[in-house]
Coordinates of C-alpha atoms in Angstrom, one line a residue:
M1 CA 0.0 -0.1 -0.1
R2 CA 1.1 3.6 -0.8
R3 CA 2.1 5.5 2.1
P4 CA 1.0 9.3 2.2
E5 CA 3.6 11.9 1.5
K6 CA 5.2 13.4 4.8
S7 CA 4.1 17.0 5.8
S8 CA 5.2 18.8 8.8
G9 CA 3.0 19.5 11.9
Q10 CA 4.1 21.6 14.7
I11 CA 5.2 21.6 18.4
Q12 CA 2.6 23.7 20.3
R13 CA 5.2 26.1 21.8
N14 CA 6.3 29.8 21.4
L15 CA 9.8 29.5 19.7
P16 CA 12.0 32.3 19.2
D17 CA 11.6 34.2 16.0
K18 CA 9.1 32.0 14.8
P19 CA 5.4 32.6 14.5
A20 CA 2.8 30.3 16.3
P21 CA 1.3 27.5 14.1
A22 CA -1.9 27.8 12.7
H23 CA -3.4 25.4 15.1
Y24 CA -1.9 27.2 18.1
H25 CA -5.1 28.4 19.9
H26 CA -6.6 24.9 20.0
A27 CA -4.0 23.7 22.3
V28 CA -4.6 23.2 26.1
T29 CA -2.1 25.5 28.2
T30 CA -1.3 24.6 31.7
G31 CA 0.9 27.1 33.7
K32 CA 3.9 27.8 31.6
S33 CA 3.9 24.6 29.9
T34 CA 2.0 23.8 26.7
Y35 CA 1.1 20.2 25.3
L36 CA 2.5 18.8 22.0
T37 CA -0.3 18.8 19.2
A38 CA 1.5 16.7 16.8
P39 CA 4.1 13.7 17.2
L40 CA 7.8 14.4 17.4
K41 CA 10.1 13.6 14.5
T42 CA 11.9 10.9 16.3
H43 CA 13.1 7.2 15.6
K44 CA 12.3 6.6 19.1
Y45 CA 9.1 5.5 21.2
P46 CA 7.0 8.6 22.1
P47 CA 7.4 9.5 25.9
G48 CA 3.8 9.2 26.6
I49 CA 3.5 5.6 25.9
P50 CA 4.3 4.3 29.3
Y51 CA 1.3 6.2 30.6
I52 CA -0.9 5.2 28.1
V53 CA -0.1 1.4 28.3
G54 CA -0.1 1.8 32.4
N55 CA -3.6 3.3 32.1
E56 CA -4.7 0.7 29.9
A57 CA -3.4 -2.3 32.1
A58 CA -5.4 -0.9 35.1
E59 CA -8.6 -0.2 33.1
R60 CA -8.5 -3.5 31.5
F61 CA -7.9 -5.0 35.2
S62 CA -11.0 -3.1 36.4
Y63 CA -13.3 -4.0 33.4
Y64 CA -12.3 -7.7 32.9
G65 CA -12.6 -8.2 36.6
M66 CA -16.1 -7.1 36.6
N67 CA -16.8 -8.9 33.6
S68 CA -15.5 -12.1 34.7
I69 CA -18.1 -12.4 37.5
L70 CA -21.1 -10.9 35.9
V71 CA -22.6 -14.1 34.6
Y72 CA -21.9 -16.1 37.7
F73 CA -23.2 -13.1 40.0
M74 CA -26.5 -12.9 38.1
T75 CA -27.1 -16.8 38.2
K76 CA -25.8 -17.0 41.8
H77 CA -25.8 -13.9 43.9
L78 CA -28.5 -11.6 42.5
M79 CA -31.0 -10.3 45.2
N80 CA -34.1 -8.2 45.2
S81 CA -34.6 -5.3 47.3
Q82 CA -35.9 -7.3 50.2
G83 CA -32.5 -9.1 50.5
Q84 CA -34.1 -12.3 49.0
P85 CA -32.4 -14.5 46.1
D86 CA -33.5 -13.0 42.7
H87 CA -31.5 -15.3 40.4
M88 CA -31.5 -15.4 36.5
T89 CA -31.3 -18.5 34.5
P90 CA -28.4 -19.1 32.5
A91 CA -30.0 -18.2 29.2
Q92 CA -31.5 -15.1 30.9
A93 CA -28.0 -14.2 32.1
D94 CA -26.3 -14.9 28.9
A95 CA -28.9 -12.7 27.2
W96 CA -28.3 -9.7 29.7
Y97 CA -24.4 -10.2 29.5
H98 CA -24.3 -9.9 25.8
T99 CA -26.5 -7.0 25.6
F100 CA -24.4 -5.0 28.0
V101 CA -21.2 -5.9 26.0
S102 CA -23.1 -4.9 22.9
A103 CA -23.7 -1.6 24.5
V104 CA -20.1 -1.3 25.8
Y105 CA -19.1 -1.7 21.9
I106 CA -21.7 0.7 20.3
L107 CA -21.2 3.7 22.6
P108 CA -17.8 4.5 21.2
V109 CA -19.5 6.2 18.4
L110 CA -20.4 8.9 20.8
G111 CA -17.0 9.0 22.5
A112 CA -15.3 9.2 19.0
L113 CA -17.7 11.9 17.9
L114 CA -17.1 14.2 20.7
A115 CA -13.2 13.6 21.1
D116 CA -12.5 14.2 17.3
A117 CA -15.0 17.1 16.7
V118 CA -15.7 18.9 19.9
F119 CA -13.5 18.1 23.1
G120 CA -10.4 16.2 22.1
K121 CA -9.5 12.6 23.2
Y122 CA -7.7 13.8 26.3
L123 CA -10.9 15.5 28.0
I124 CA -13.1 12.8 26.8
I125 CA -10.9 9.7 28.3
L126 CA -10.7 11.7 31.6
L127 CA -14.2 12.6 32.3
L128 CA -15.9 9.4 31.0
S129 CA -13.0 7.5 33.3
I130 CA -14.8 9.2 36.4
V131 CA -18.3 7.9 35.2
Y132 CA -16.7 4.5 34.8
C133 CA -15.5 4.7 38.5
F134 CA -19.3 5.5 39.5
G135 CA -20.4 2.4 37.5
H136 CA -18.0 0.2 39.4
F137 CA -19.0 1.6 42.8
T138 CA -23.0 1.3 42.1
L139 CA -22.4 -2.3 41.4
A140 CA -20.5 -2.6 44.8
L141 CA -23.1 -0.8 46.8
D142 CA -26.5 -2.2 45.2
D143 CA -26.7 -6.1 44.5
T144 CA -30.2 -5.9 43.0
R145 CA -31.6 -5.7 39.5
L146 CA -31.9 -1.9 39.7
G147 CA -28.3 -1.6 41.0
L148 CA -27.4 -4.0 38.0
I149 CA -29.0 -1.7 35.4
I150 CA -27.6 1.6 37.0
G151 CA -23.8 0.3 37.4
L152 CA -23.9 -1.6 34.1
T153 CA -25.2 1.5 32.2
L154 CA -22.5 3.9 33.7
I155 CA -19.7 1.2 32.9
A156 CA -20.9 0.8 29.5
L157 CA -20.9 4.8 28.8
G158 CA -17.5 5.0 30.5
A159 CA -15.8 2.1 29.0
G160 CA -17.5 2.5 25.6
G161 CA -17.0 6.3 25.5
I162 CA -13.3 5.9 26.1
K163 CA -12.2 3.0 23.9
P164 CA -12.0 4.7 20.6
C165 CA -10.0 7.4 22.1
V166 CA -7.5 5.3 23.9
S167 CA -6.8 3.0 21.0
A168 CA -6.5 6.1 18.5
N169 CA -4.4 8.0 21.4
V170 CA -1.5 5.2 21.0
G171 CA -1.4 5.8 17.4
D172 CA -1.5 9.6 17.6
Q173 CA 1.8 9.4 19.5
F174 CA 3.7 8.2 16.1
G175 CA 4.5 10.0 12.9
A176 CA 6.0 8.8 9.7
T177 CA 9.5 8.5 11.0
N178 CA 8.5 6.3 13.8
Q179 CA 5.6 4.5 12.2
H180 CA 7.6 1.4 11.8
L181 CA 7.3 1.0 15.6
L182 CA 3.5 0.9 15.5
P183 CA 2.9 -2.8 15.0
R184 CA 5.2 -3.5 17.8
I185 CA 3.6 -0.8 20.2
F186 CA 0.2 -2.2 19.3
N187 CA 1.2 -5.5 20.3
W188 CA 2.5 -4.0 23.7
F189 CA -0.7 -2.1 23.8
Y190 CA -2.6 -5.5 23.6
F191 CA -0.1 -7.2 25.9
S192 CA -1.0 -4.4 28.6
I193 CA -4.6 -5.5 28.1
N194 CA -4.1 -9.0 28.9
F195 CA -1.7 -8.2 31.5
G196 CA -4.3 -6.4 33.5
S197 CA -7.1 -9.0 32.8
A198 CA -5.0 -12.0 33.5
F199 CA -4.7 -11.1 37.2
S200 CA -8.2 -9.7 37.5
T201 CA -10.0 -12.9 36.0
L202 CA -8.0 -15.0 38.6
L203 CA -8.4 -12.4 41.6
I204 CA -12.0 -11.2 41.3
P205 CA -14.0 -14.5 41.1
W206 CA -11.8 -15.8 44.1
L207 CA -13.2 -12.4 46.0
L208 CA -16.6 -13.0 45.0
E209 CA -16.5 -16.4 46.6
R210 CA -14.9 -15.5 49.4
A211 CA -15.8 -11.7 50.2
G212 CA -19.1 -11.4 48.3
P213 CA -20.0 -9.0 45.7
R214 CA -19.5 -5.7 47.5
V215 CA -15.7 -6.4 47.5
A216 CA -15.5 -8.3 44.3
F217 CA -17.1 -5.1 42.4
G218 CA -15.2 -2.7 44.8
V219 CA -11.8 -3.7 43.8
P220 CA -12.4 -3.0 40.1
G221 CA -13.4 0.4 41.0
I222 CA -10.4 0.9 42.7
A223 CA -8.3 0.0 39.8
M224 CA -10.4 2.1 37.5
L225 CA -9.7 5.0 39.9
I226 CA -5.9 4.3 39.6
A227 CA -6.2 4.1 35.8
T228 CA -7.8 7.5 35.7
M229 CA -5.1 8.8 38.0
V230 CA -2.1 7.4 35.7
F231 CA -3.6 8.7 32.6
W232 CA -3.8 12.3 34.2
M233 CA -0.2 12.0 35.4
G234 CA 0.9 11.6 31.7
R235 CA -0.9 14.6 30.4
R236 CA 2.1 16.5 29.9
K237 CA 4.0 13.6 28.1
F238 CA 1.9 12.7 25.2
V239 CA 0.5 14.4 22.2
H240 CA -3.0 16.4 22.6
L241 CA -4.4 16.5 18.8
P242 CA -6.8 19.6 18.8
P243 CA -10.3 18.8 17.8
A244 CA -11.4 19.6 14.2
G245 CA -14.3 21.4 15.3
L246 CA -18.0 20.3 14.3
T247 CA -18.0 22.0 10.8
A248 CA -14.7 21.0 9.8
Y249 CA -15.3 17.4 11.0
A250 CA -18.5 17.1 9.0
R251 CA -16.9 18.2 5.9
Q252 CA -14.6 15.1 6.5
F253 CA -17.5 13.0 5.3
G254 CA -17.9 14.8 2.2
Q255 CA -14.3 14.1 1.0
P256 CA -14.2 11.0 -1.5
E257 CA -11.0 9.8 -0.2
N258 CA -12.2 9.5 3.3
L259 CA -15.5 7.9 2.3
K260 CA -13.7 5.2 0.2
A261 CA -11.5 4.5 3.4
L262 CA -14.6 4.2 5.6
L263 CA -16.3 1.9 3.1
N264 CA -13.2 -0.1 2.5
L265 CA -13.0 -0.8 6.3
L266 CA -16.7 -1.5 6.6
I267 CA -15.9 -4.8 4.4
L268 CA -14.3 -6.3 7.5
V269 CA -16.8 -5.5 10.0
P270 CA -19.5 -8.3 9.7
F271 CA -16.8 -10.9 9.6
A272 CA -15.1 -9.5 12.8
A273 CA -18.6 -9.3 14.3
M274 CA -18.9 -13.1 13.8
F275 CA -15.6 -13.8 15.4
W276 CA -16.7 -11.8 18.4
S277 CA -20.1 -13.2 18.5
L278 CA -18.1 -16.5 19.4
W279 CA -15.1 -15.3 21.2
Q280 CA -17.1 -13.4 23.6
Q281 CA -18.7 -16.6 24.8
N282 CA -15.6 -17.7 26.9
F283 CA -17.2 -15.3 29.5
S284 CA -20.9 -16.8 29.2
S285 CA -21.6 -20.1 27.8
W286 CA -18.1 -21.6 28.4
V287 CA -18.6 -20.7 32.1
V288 CA -21.7 -22.3 32.4
Q289 CA -20.2 -25.4 30.7
S290 CA -17.1 -25.4 33.0
E291 CA -19.5 -25.9 35.9
K292 CA -20.3 -29.4 34.5
M293 CA -16.6 -30.3 34.2
D294 CA -13.9 -31.7 36.4
R295 CA -11.9 -28.5 37.4
H296 CA -9.3 -30.3 39.5
L297 CA -5.9 -29.1 38.4
F298 CA -2.6 -28.5 39.9
G299 CA -4.0 -29.9 43.2
H300 CA -6.9 -27.2 43.2
E301 CA -10.5 -27.0 42.6
W302 CA -10.7 -23.9 40.2
L303 CA -14.0 -21.9 40.3
P304 CA -16.0 -21.8 36.9
D305 CA -15.3 -18.3 36.4
Q306 CA -11.6 -18.5 36.9
I307 CA -11.0 -20.6 34.1
Q308 CA -11.0 -17.7 31.6
T309 CA -7.7 -16.6 33.2
V310 CA -6.0 -18.9 30.9
N311 CA -6.8 -16.5 28.0
P312 CA -4.9 -13.6 28.9
I313 CA -2.2 -15.9 30.0
F314 CA -1.9 -17.4 26.6
V315 CA -2.3 -14.1 24.9
L316 CA 0.7 -12.9 26.8
T317 CA 2.5 -16.2 25.5
L318 CA 1.3 -16.1 21.9
L319 CA 1.7 -12.5 21.2
P320 CA 5.5 -12.6 21.1
L321 CA 5.6 -16.1 19.5
F322 CA 3.4 -14.8 16.6
S323 CA 5.1 -11.5 16.2
Y324 CA 8.8 -12.9 16.4
V325 CA 8.6 -16.4 15.6
I326 CA 5.6 -17.7 13.7
Y327 CA 4.9 -14.7 11.2
P328 CA 8.7 -14.1 10.2
A329 CA 8.9 -17.9 9.8
L330 CA 5.8 -18.0 7.5
G331 CA 7.0 -14.7 5.8
R332 CA 9.8 -17.0 4.1
F333 CA 7.2 -18.8 2.2
V334 CA 4.0 -16.4 1.9
N335 CA 3.4 -12.8 2.4
V336 CA 1.7 -12.7 5.8
T337 CA -0.8 -9.9 5.2
P338 CA -3.0 -8.2 7.6
L339 CA -6.0 -9.7 5.9
R340 CA -4.5 -13.2 5.6
R341 CA -3.9 -13.2 9.5
F342 CA -7.6 -11.9 10.0
G343 CA -8.8 -14.7 7.7
A344 CA -6.7 -17.2 9.8
G345 CA -8.2 -15.9 13.0
L346 CA -11.7 -16.8 11.6
W347 CA -11.0 -20.3 11.0
A348 CA -9.1 -20.7 14.4
V349 CA -12.2 -19.5 16.4
M350 CA -14.3 -22.0 14.4
V351 CA -11.9 -24.9 15.5
S352 CA -11.9 -23.8 19.2
F353 CA -16.0 -24.0 19.1
L354 CA -15.7 -27.4 17.6
I355 CA -13.4 -28.5 20.8
I356 CA -16.4 -27.0 23.0
W357 CA -19.2 -28.7 21.1
W358 CA -17.3 -32.0 21.5
I359 CA -16.7 -31.4 25.2
Q360 CA -20.6 -30.6 25.5
K361 CA -21.6 -33.9 23.7
R362 CA -19.8 -35.8 26.5
I363 CA -21.5 -33.8 29.1
D364 CA -24.8 -34.4 27.4
A365 CA -24.2 -38.1 27.5
G366 CA -23.6 -38.0 31.4
G367 CA -19.7 -37.7 31.3
H368 CA -17.5 -35.5 33.3
P369 CA -14.9 -34.3 31.1
H370 CA -11.6 -32.7 32.6
I371 CA -11.1 -29.0 32.1
L372 CA -8.0 -29.3 30.3
W373 CA -10.1 -30.0 27.3
Q374 CA -11.7 -26.6 27.6
I375 CA -8.3 -25.1 28.1
L376 CA -7.2 -26.6 24.6
A377 CA -10.1 -24.8 23.1
F378 CA -8.6 -21.5 24.8
V379 CA -5.3 -22.1 23.2
V380 CA -6.9 -22.1 19.8
L381 CA -9.2 -19.4 20.7
T382 CA -6.4 -17.2 21.7
A383 CA -4.5 -17.9 18.7
G384 CA -7.3 -16.7 16.7
E385 CA -7.7 -13.7 18.8
V386 CA -3.8 -12.7 18.4
M387 CA -4.4 -13.0 14.5
L388 CA -7.4 -11.3 14.1
S389 CA -7.9 -8.8 16.9
V390 CA -4.4 -7.5 17.1
T391 CA -4.3 -7.1 13.5
Y392 CA -7.7 -5.5 13.1
L393 CA -6.8 -2.8 16.0
E394 CA -3.7 -1.9 14.2
F395 CA -5.2 -1.9 10.6
S396 CA -8.1 0.1 11.6
Y397 CA -6.0 2.9 12.9
T398 CA -3.7 3.0 10.0
Q399 CA -6.2 2.7 7.3
A400 CA -8.1 5.5 9.0
P401 CA -8.0 9.1 7.7
R402 CA -6.0 11.6 9.9
Q403 CA -8.9 13.5 11.3
M404 CA -11.2 10.5 11.7
K405 CA -8.9 8.1 13.8
S406 CA -11.3 7.8 16.7
L407 CA -14.7 7.3 14.7
V408 CA -12.9 4.7 12.3
M409 CA -11.7 2.9 15.6
C410 CA -15.5 2.5 16.2
L411 CA -15.7 0.2 13.3
Y412 CA -13.4 -2.2 15.1
L413 CA -15.3 -1.8 18.4
G414 CA -18.7 -1.8 16.5
S415 CA -17.9 -5.3 15.1
V416 CA -17.7 -6.5 19.0
S417 CA -21.0 -4.9 19.5
L418 CA -23.0 -6.4 16.6
G419 CA -21.3 -9.8 17.4
N420 CA -22.7 -9.6 21.1
A421 CA -26.0 -8.3 19.8
F422 CA -26.5 -11.5 17.5
T423 CA -25.7 -13.7 20.4
A424 CA -28.0 -11.8 23.0
A425 CA -30.7 -12.1 20.1
V426 CA -30.0 -16.0 19.8
N427 CA -30.1 -16.5 23.4
F428 CA -33.6 -14.4 23.7
F429 CA -34.9 -16.2 20.8
I430 CA -34.0 -19.8 22.0
Q431 CA -35.6 -19.3 25.3
N432 CA -39.0 -21.3 25.7
P433 CA -41.8 -20.1 28.1
D434 CA -41.2 -23.3 30.4
G435 CA -37.5 -22.2 30.8
T436 CA -36.2 -24.7 28.4
S437 CA -34.1 -23.9 25.5
K438 CA -34.5 -24.6 21.6
L439 CA -30.9 -25.0 21.3
Q440 CA -30.1 -27.6 24.1
G441 CA -26.6 -28.7 24.8
A442 CA -24.2 -29.4 22.1
A443 CA -26.6 -28.2 19.5
Y444 CA -26.2 -24.6 20.8
F445 CA -22.5 -24.7 20.0
M446 CA -22.8 -26.5 16.7
F447 CA -25.1 -23.8 15.6
F448 CA -22.4 -21.3 16.2
V449 CA -19.7 -23.7 14.4
K450 CA -21.8 -23.6 11.5
V451 CA -22.2 -19.7 11.4
M452 CA -18.5 -19.3 11.6
L453 CA -17.7 -21.8 8.9
V454 CA -20.0 -19.8 6.4
T455 CA -18.5 -16.8 7.6
A456 CA -14.8 -17.9 7.0
I457 CA -15.6 -19.1 3.6
L458 CA -17.2 -15.8 2.7
F459 CA -14.2 -13.8 3.8
I460 CA -11.9 -15.5 1.4
F461 CA -14.1 -14.0 -1.4
A462 CA -14.8 -10.6 0.2
S463 CA -11.0 -9.9 1.2
Q464 CA -10.4 -9.5 -2.6
F465 CA -12.4 -6.4 -2.8
Y466 CA -10.4 -4.6 -0.1
R467 CA -8.3 -1.5 -1.3
G468 CA -6.7 0.5 1.3
K469 CA -4.3 3.2 2.1
T470 CA -1.9 4.0 5.0
Y471 CA -2.3 7.1 7.0
V472 CA -0.1 8.4 9.9
Q473 CA -0.2 11.7 11.8
D474 CA 2.0 14.6 10.7
E475 CA 5.1 15.1 12.6
A476 CA 6.5 18.0 14.7
E477 CA 9.3 19.9 13.0
T478 CA 11.8 19.7 16.0
E479 CA 12.7 18.0 19.0
P480 CA 10.6 19.2 22.2
V481 CA 12.3 22.1 24.1
R482 CA 13.6 20.5 27.2

């Protein structure tokens, strides 16, 4: 793909004998210091990256910790206003859970529009992170359905609103000179996500079992507060791209080149949506399945909602393995393009569900299979995630026009929303009035295997129509003034 020609941005400072750049008045000024409004021209990593990655690790700890216990909380710990049990059925909990996740991944559109056009990414991330904190603490203080609705609504608004801004903020730190570091930094960014979630998915279910919902939901709230503080501490280190303004932002949609870029990226959305429809079930239907399995491993009886901890652990292992070993090795024989990695991820998630289907068949026959079989499915699922999700994250950023980075990240995130909406719709539809399901046992998982098989085959043909172009942010003309 052809790279755009380099053009010079400006460091937002008053430099001697030099007029202020045109976008000077859009910068945020604090005391005697001003923020950078364009990436530095450097071959090194940008100075703000540690704060962004640290914020992401703490935020993901909070989200995945809360996320890991939602279905189990709704089926085992939910109360009514009189303090009596008000538990949901597994199908009801699955439907609620996937509806929530769908909301988390559709609300990025709101955050992206406000960030790109009105307030800028920094302010949106900071303000919605505070809303996010209130959502966690609502869940900690109210274990009724009303508390669940209010808490999850605030978390969906906070987590969803900041998602496209945080991902785009990573890429905004890089210019043409150091853009070769982008794939590696997006790998590290994804690494931080799973570093945070690995600990939380192990710790938070244990806290729910030992200390109850108040502590189990409160700890993620504290982690989110820490994430917000880390992000605020890095405000002077990273680039603050000024918002375009509503009028200028609206004009972006009228430019043929921008519309072409958006339409190209839309090709990938339905295929990614089906991937996430299956992947996200490791937090729902896979948890329910693990309750009926032998979970004795390493001399310990693992909780059903702790098994998902293996996913981030495998990500931490497979990310460097794919980046530094598998992709370079395959590159000697074939061109390992982003679209080929994406397609391979679709086939991998289908194979993981074939394993889950086989496990469920044994359970339906009265067996008690060992949890190692589900862990094998997690290995394959995670390989698919590394090939598709990391690739899609980087690809969405680099293929997005400069002034529409946050909005285009919503296509990546919107695919997660669509996938979860599909799963939620399936779970609502299959519920019979008597509490039984139209897709019982193994039939449920085989349905998704067939859906993914069709999806993977269609992608082979659809990917031939993709035509893209790489865009990176303009650079500052000089090194920062020390």
